[in-house]
Amino acid sequence: MVMKMKRDKVFKYIESHFEEHLSRLQELVRQPSISAENRGVRECAELVRRYLKDLGCSDARLVETSGNPVVYGYYDAGAEKTIIVYFMYDTQPVDEPGWTVPPLEGRIVEMEPFGKCLVARGAINTKGELGAFINACESIKAAGEKIPINMIFVAEGEEELGSRHLPEFINKYLNKLKEADAVFFPTADQDQKGKVQMSLGVKGIVYFELELDGKTWGYGPTEFDIHGSNKAWVDSPAWRMIQALSTFTTKDGNKVLVEGFSDNVLPPNKEDLELIEKLEKTFDEETIKEEMKVKRFMNDVHGKEALLKYLYSPTLNINGIWGGYIGPGTKTVLPYKITVKVDVRLVPNMTVEEVIPKIRKHLDKHGFKEIKIRELEEGYGWAKTSIKEPAAQAILKTYREFGYEPEIWPHMAGSAPFCMFNREPLNLPFVMGGLGHGARAHAPNEYIVVGEGGPTGGLITLEKSYVAILDNLSKML
Amino acid sequence: MVMKMKRDKVFKYIESHFEEHLSRLQELVRQPSISAENRGVRECAELVRRYLKDLGCSDARLVETSGNPVVYGYYDAGAEKTIIVYFMYDTQPVDEPGWTVPPLEGRIVEMEPFGKCLVARGAINTKGELGAFINACESIKAAGEKIPINMIFVAEGEEELGSRHLPEFINKYLNKLKEADAVFFPTADQDQKGKVQMSLGVKGIVYFELELDGKTWGYGPTEFDIHGSNKAWVDSPAWRMIQALSTFTTKDGNKVLVEGFSDNVLPPNKEDLELIEKLEKTFDEETIKEEMKVKRFMNDVHGKEALLKYLYSPTLNINGIWGGYIGPGTKTVLPYKITVKVDVRLVPNMTVEEVIPKIRKHLDKHGFKEIKIRELEEGYGWAKTSIKEPAAQAILKTYREFGYEPEIWPHMAGSAPFCMFNREPLNLPFVMGGLGHGARAHAPNEYIVVGEGGPTGGLITLEKSYVAILDNLSKML
């Protein structure tokens, strides 16, 4: 029995409750939940739990893990089909320079050409979408309609830390989660010109620190930075680390020289190649570069070549590096320690387990046994869903109903812990989608468009698209 | 006419005024004067000016420069001979971790085996000595004796910034400064076991930053850190800088590979070699290493070989490096900029002027034209005074009067702007000295010993030694 929903009624309700709905997004971004700093995380979890409770979930609770709690909720729609709705309620830190508004204030800013935008940490990654999805669900009910599908809500608070304790939750709730037919992650997938980008997967990630200090090395200062003039007879952990790092890449910093780094990398499969043929036609690299303020891609690649690089290359990225005196002016010290934050992105068929041993072997082979590797995350693998999956077809149908022919990406270069649902033990199709736009995740002035009338959907369109996705999933799964 | 001073009377006065004298040191360290941060600098200059005025200087004023003021004072003793007393009143920042006391509090701490120590920023570098010297001068007068030599005080507030505006002052006061027969810098030159280390010179220094950002490069993110997953198709200024830096040294970080870097380096002269022969006999490398918490020197050198390395090698030192996310936990960004603070120490006969062009040429030659060099200091040259100079003999005599046979160093590896007095246009012999001990300049828990009874002199001994130095200079110049 598939329930018929009168979408028009719901859409009208959404249109007439814009201000209230926007308030929920502001409430969410005003509640800090910076998992890297353990700031406001539990308070934010409580806020999300309250939303689920208020929505009418028969069960809505914080499930403790060894780290931050997972907010679990079950909405029993009395429907045949069930989806897991995946949320993340944590965000990146707000320490980076360049913010033109207080990052936790929830300020609404007029931005050309979009109109009204919410500019805040988490606006697009992903409190905006979380709030919009809750609004959408509430609107279905408030308009007198029925939510057409059962929903298992899983909101995790450690996405930005690599979802390290999500498996604990999954194992605990395995039987319940197995009731699901698919997993849906509400996103906002229009680019800044309004084009819809549909993504069918993600890369995996391993994140670690490399560190060298004089104590471990046996050379150089061991406990504190000493006077810089001693470089004449004391070794420098900083120079030594530079030498070690330099062995990892070619001179342009682009080719990874770790032995066997790409051994398990597969070429794109047949479906991927077909998707890329199509994708190439609409791929708007200038817009992508403009969003990032990047003048040109590495090696000046364009078009299909750029796409293949982006999607099928594993990466070895320096996220941060520091040591010694980093304040203004001059201070002459010989630093006793230097630290580098590195992440590796995994493409099919690389595994999490192979990364650290290869990095260790590389360091040892080049004579840098004294450099420590500190894993900051458990890491997780890549994930992919075929476009042929009914769940993916439901997303596609939704976009077409709204008049968009999406640009389909076989996967994206970013990472999310979708493999935890997509592969063993659940093996569920994992899809994401939504009609809206935002950008600058992990960067200053992160935003989500909330006003309508610009080239992209605003909050109203985003919520309508979620309603339609739920409706289509209920019919097509 | 040489005036006879009754030292005993002065020494008794010093012994009975310890607490008051210590208060002056505390007052000095409590007044921040962090030139790199422009914190408290002018207030500290005013404090020093007041000391000079109270001492009886006929002229005591702040002389403005393009940077921080120089505190100038003239004490007319009606004597035949005149010295310039060089002070610095600025200090390093206090941002480094590891302080066990508030660095600006002026706390007195019992430290084994020294006894009472003042632990504070500037304690040994060099507010402790500045305060002690003023105390010594006042004590001569308070004991009813006459200061035996005319003194031109020059207290600069930019020593930690490379004394960049001191030449402005020197040019302005050139005629007055030319009245001097020598320059004296009050220091505290016992090591932690009490051995006296007499140093006859300093290395020069050039301090600069290397920086690479995507805007200058034309590759990579240009305005802010972007999402780390973009490393797959966007260049990384961080990796690129690593590659550039790696060309500067051998794999151990110890041999500088800049073309012509050591071309002007002279071998030690005859006097230096004689001094080093003697020095080697008392050179206590274990104590030096213990003070720095360094297990071994580079290449495991010892004795004379270590001394030659320390004194006659120019250095290329990384003082600090930073870029991207340097907070706790994980944040995945591709940094748009990376900065490195570097200093070069100059030994005879290197010049300030040769350094930056050689660094620039090195970068260009290796294909790193996009890396910017930002000079943070004007830089200054090395300086040396012969042991045969009467001023040096006066210091030596003082140490012997107190029962110490000093270990004589041809120069030290540190830098100070002595060349501005020692070479053109003044060409004055420059000496330093004093019987006391402190350590951890530019490091946490910087201290000066103030109590007596340990292996080193405390504040009383230090002040007595300054009295004797003035007395000996007045007789021997």
Short mmCIF file of C-alpha atoms in Angstrom, two decimals, chain A residues 36-37 92-93 95-96 121 160-161 203 205 207 215 217-235 238-240 242-243 245-246 248-254 283 288 291-298 300 306 309-310 313 315-335 338 341 345 366-368 376-377 409 413-414 440-444, chain B residues 36-37 92-93 95-96 121 160-161 203 205 207 215 217-235 238-240 242-243 245-246 248-254 283 288 291-300 306 309-310 313 315-335 338 341 345 366-368 376-377 409 413-414 440 442-444:
data_model
loop_
_atom_site.label_atom_id
_atom_site.label_comp_id
_atom_site.label_asym_id
_atom_site.label_seq_id
_atom_site.Cartn_x
_atom_site.Cartn_y
_atom_site.Cartn_z
CA ALA A 36 37.29 18.87 17.44
CA GLU A 37 37.09 21.15 20.49
CA GLN A 92 34.23 22.15 12.00
CA PRO A 93 35.95 24.72 14.27
CA ASP A 95 39.09 29.54 14.22
CA GLU A 96 40.05 30.37 10.66
CA ARG A 121 29.55 27.63 10.65
CA GLU A 160 34.17 15.90 11.48
CA LEU A 161 36.33 13.58 13.58
CA LYS A 203 36.00 8.84 -1.05
CA ILE A 205 39.71 9.08 4.52
CA TYR A 207 43.79 11.37 9.00
CA LYS A 215 63.56 13.60 22.52
CA TRP A 217 65.03 11.65 17.65
CA GLY A 218 67.92 11.73 20.11
CA TYR A 219 69.23 14.85 18.36
CA GLY A 220 68.19 18.47 18.76
CA PRO A 221 66.50 20.15 21.72
CA THR A 222 64.34 17.69 23.64
CA GLU A 223 62.09 19.69 25.92
CA PHE A 224 61.69 23.29 24.76
CA ASP A 225 62.69 25.62 21.97
CA ILE A 226 66.25 26.84 22.59
CA HIS A 227 68.11 29.92 21.44
CA GLY A 228 68.38 29.94 17.65
CA SER A 229 72.13 30.57 17.61
CA ASN A 230 72.62 26.97 18.73
CA LYS A 231 71.77 25.77 15.23
CA ALA A 232 75.54 25.95 14.69
CA TRP A 233 75.97 22.78 16.77
CA VAL A 234 72.51 21.44 17.57
CA ASP A 235 70.30 19.54 15.12
CA ALA A 238 62.24 21.25 11.77
CA TRP A 239 64.84 20.92 9.01
CA ARG A 240 64.81 17.17 9.46
CA ILE A 242 61.23 19.15 5.96
CA GLN A 243 63.63 16.62 4.49
CA LEU A 245 58.24 15.46 3.98
CA SER A 246 60.04 16.30 0.77
CA PHE A 248 56.63 12.18 -0.16
CA THR A 249 55.95 14.10 -3.37
CA THR A 250 57.41 15.31 -6.62
CA LYS A 251 58.71 18.85 -6.74
CA ASP A 252 55.33 20.30 -7.66
CA GLY A 253 53.80 18.57 -4.63
CA ASN A 254 51.31 16.68 -6.79
CA PHE A 283 30.80 20.18 -16.04
CA ILE A 288 33.87 25.43 -9.31
CA GLU A 291 33.83 29.20 -5.60
CA MET A 292 37.23 28.10 -4.30
CA LYS A 293 39.12 31.17 -5.59
CA VAL A 294 41.44 28.88 -7.49
CA LYS A 295 42.81 30.21 -10.77
CA ARG A 296 43.70 26.89 -12.37
CA PHE A 297 43.76 23.21 -11.61
CA MET A 298 47.04 21.38 -11.12
CA ASP A 300 46.36 23.10 -15.96
CA ALA A 306 40.28 17.20 -14.54
CA LYS A 309 41.98 13.37 -11.60
CA TYR A 310 39.49 14.70 -9.09
CA SER A 313 43.17 10.04 -7.54
CA THR A 315 45.42 12.29 -2.21
CA LEU A 316 48.07 12.98 0.38
CA ASN A 317 47.24 16.42 1.74
CA ILE A 318 48.91 18.66 4.32
CA ASN A 319 46.08 20.15 6.34
CA GLY A 320 48.36 22.04 8.66
CA ILE A 321 51.97 22.34 9.76
CA TRP A 322 53.51 24.13 12.73
CA GLY A 323 56.58 24.37 14.90
CA GLY A 324 58.61 27.00 16.76
CA TYR A 325 57.74 30.67 16.97
CA ILE A 326 54.74 31.59 14.84
CA GLY A 327 53.87 35.02 16.26
CA PRO A 328 54.58 38.45 14.85
CA GLY A 329 58.07 39.84 14.37
CA THR A 330 61.28 38.06 15.16
CA LYS A 331 62.08 35.53 17.82
CA THR A 332 65.16 33.45 17.38
CA VAL A 333 64.56 29.89 18.50
CA LEU A 334 65.55 26.44 17.42
CA PRO A 335 62.23 24.56 17.73
CA ILE A 338 57.38 20.09 14.50
CA LYS A 341 48.47 17.15 9.96
CA ARG A 345 41.64 10.22 0.59
CA HIS A 366 64.07 6.92 3.66
CA GLY A 367 65.76 6.77 7.03
CA PHE A 368 63.22 8.67 9.09
CA LEU A 376 43.74 11.04 14.78
CA GLU A 377 40.83 9.09 13.31
CA TRP A 409 28.79 12.44 -10.44
CA ALA A 413 36.05 13.80 -3.72
CA GLY A 414 34.89 14.55 -0.21
CA ARG A 440 32.54 27.21 1.93
CA ALA A 441 32.33 24.15 4.11
CA HIS A 442 35.49 24.11 6.29
CA ALA A 443 36.21 27.71 5.23
CA PRO A 444 35.26 31.20 6.43
CA ALA B 36 57.74 42.06 18.73
CA GLU B 37 54.24 42.81 20.01
CA GLN B 92 61.22 38.46 23.69
CA PRO B 93 57.51 37.53 23.76
CA ASP B 95 53.87 33.10 24.37
CA GLU B 96 55.84 29.86 24.51
CA ARG B 121 60.92 37.06 30.88
CA GLU B 160 65.01 41.67 19.84
CA LEU B 161 63.91 43.12 16.52
CA LYS B 203 77.88 36.77 15.24
CA ILE B 205 72.19 38.13 11.97
CA TYR B 207 66.12 37.46 9.83
CA LYS B 215 47.75 34.10 -5.30
CA TRP B 217 52.05 31.33 -7.19
CA GLY B 218 49.14 31.29 -9.60
CA TYR B 219 48.36 27.73 -8.48
CA GLY B 220 46.44 26.52 -5.45
CA PRO B 221 43.85 28.35 -3.37
CA THR B 222 44.43 32.09 -3.43
CA GLU B 223 42.36 33.63 -0.65
CA PHE B 224 41.45 31.11 2.02
CA ASP B 225 41.99 27.50 3.00
CA ILE B 226 39.67 25.29 0.95
CA HIS B 227 38.24 21.84 1.57
CA GLY B 228 41.05 19.30 1.74
CA SER B 229 39.46 16.90 -0.75
CA ASN B 230 40.37 19.35 -3.50
CA LYS B 231 43.99 18.27 -3.26
CA ALA B 232 43.04 15.81 -6.00
CA TRP B 233 42.99 18.64 -8.54
CA VAL B 234 44.29 21.77 -6.80
CA ASP B 235 47.96 22.49 -6.04
CA ALA B 238 52.37 23.74 1.59
CA TRP B 239 53.79 20.79 -0.34
CA ARG B 240 55.46 23.20 -2.73
CA ILE B 242 58.33 21.81 1.61
CA GLN B 243 60.00 21.00 -1.68
CA LEU B 245 62.85 24.23 1.79
CA SER B 246 64.27 20.76 1.25
CA PHE B 248 68.35 24.33 1.38
CA THR B 249 70.03 21.60 3.42
CA THR B 250 71.38 18.10 3.37
CA LYS B 251 69.12 15.33 4.60
CA ASP B 252 70.20 15.76 8.21
CA GLY B 253 69.33 19.47 8.01
CA ASN B 254 72.86 20.49 8.94
CA PHE B 283 85.10 23.80 27.87
CA ILE B 288 76.03 23.43 28.15
CA GLU B 291 71.17 23.66 30.18
CA MET B 292 69.61 23.27 26.75
CA LYS B 293 68.32 19.74 27.35
CA VAL B 294 70.21 18.55 24.31
CA LYS B 295 71.55 15.00 24.39
CA ARG B 296 74.27 15.38 21.78
CA PHE B 297 75.64 17.90 19.36
CA MET B 298 75.13 17.47 15.62
CA ASN B 299 77.24 14.71 14.09
CA ASP B 300 78.15 13.80 17.68
CA ALA B 306 82.32 21.30 18.54
CA LYS B 309 81.54 24.37 14.53
CA TYR B 310 79.74 26.55 17.03
CA SER B 313 79.79 28.13 11.11
CA THR B 315 73.71 29.00 10.26
CA LEU B 316 70.43 28.84 8.40
CA ASN B 317 67.83 28.20 11.07
CA ILE B 318 64.06 27.67 10.94
CA ASN B 319 62.66 29.63 13.88
CA GLY B 320 59.07 28.81 13.09
CA ILE B 321 56.82 27.39 10.39
CA TRP B 322 53.06 27.42 10.04
CA GLY B 323 50.21 27.02 7.61
CA GLY B 324 46.65 25.65 7.52
CA TYR B 325 44.84 24.17 10.48
CA ILE B 326 47.00 23.93 13.59
CA GLY B 327 44.36 23.38 16.27
CA PRO B 328 43.35 20.18 18.03
CA GLY B 329 41.78 17.24 16.25
CA THR B 330 41.04 17.00 12.58
CA LYS B 331 40.06 19.66 10.11
CA THR B 332 40.48 18.89 6.47
CA VAL B 333 41.74 21.91 4.60
CA LEU B 334 44.09 22.63 1.75
CA PRO B 335 46.00 25.66 3.11
CA ILE B 338 52.55 28.73 4.34
CA LYS B 341 60.67 32.31 9.80
CA ARG B 345 73.96 33.99 11.62
CA HIS B 366 65.73 25.67 -8.06
CA GLY B 367 62.62 26.97 -9.81
CA PHE B 368 60.89 28.57 -6.83
CA LEU B 376 61.86 41.33 9.10
CA GLU B 377 65.01 43.07 10.24
CA TRP B 409 85.61 32.74 23.99
CA ALA B 413 77.26 32.27 18.58
CA GLY B 414 74.52 34.68 19.58
CA ARG B 440 66.85 30.20 29.17
CA HIS B 442 64.16 33.08 24.51
CA ALA B 443 62.79 30.02 26.34
CA PRO B 444 60.32 29.32 29.15
#
